[in-house]
Amino acid sequence: MDCIFCKIINGEISSYKVFEDDLVFAFLDINPLSKGHTLIIPKKHFVDILDIDNKSLERVAVASKNLAIRYSKKLGAEGFNLRQSSGAIAHQDVFHFHMHLVPRYKNDGIDLNSHHTNQFIEVEEVFEQL
Ligand code: AMP
Ligand code: ZN
């Protein structure tokens, strides 16, 4: 199957991995809305919220929480948006279930309704802080 996130999990495509266990994989978004913007995904290929099994969904949620704790300590994040898009009509672009964890900072000016991203964030530099 030609899925970009399956290729990231199996290492065919490189990523800035921040967490992995038996069911979950998490990596920095390559086009981040904020410093530490992360995608948390199940290792099994599920398309969306209708498709994902409960165990994987639970583990994605727990991994998201643990990363939020880590980013609050290491990056000084003061809040978080957790966002998941299911279906083309909801602007899902990659059809392998993923949870967005978007750390928030004072005066970050993020508009979650816009697809505009902050081009000044150097993902590699953020990765080195984690
Ligand atoms: P969505 O619009 O919710 O489907 O989000 C897809 C996300 O995947 C976007 O935020 C992209 O920046 C991100 N993305 C796409 N390809 C890669 C990649 N190779 N590495 C990291 N993030 C990616
Ligand atoms: Zn996949």
Short mmCIF file of C-alpha atoms in Angstrom, two decimals, residues 12 36 48 71 100 115 121 123:
data_model
loop_
_atom_site.label_atom_id
_atom_site.label_comp_id
_atom_site.label_asym_id
_atom_site.label_seq_id
_atom_site.Cartn_x
_atom_site.Cartn_y
_atom_site.Cartn_z
CA GLU A 12 11.50 3.94 4.17
CA GLY A 36 6.96 20.85 18.61
CA ASP A 48 -9.72 7.54 10.08
CA TYR A 71 6.81 19.48 25.71
CA HIS A 100 -2.08 16.47 15.73
CA HIS A 115 -3.54 26.33 6.63
CA ILE A 121 10.40 26.89 12.70
CA VAL A 123 12.20 21.19 12.85
#
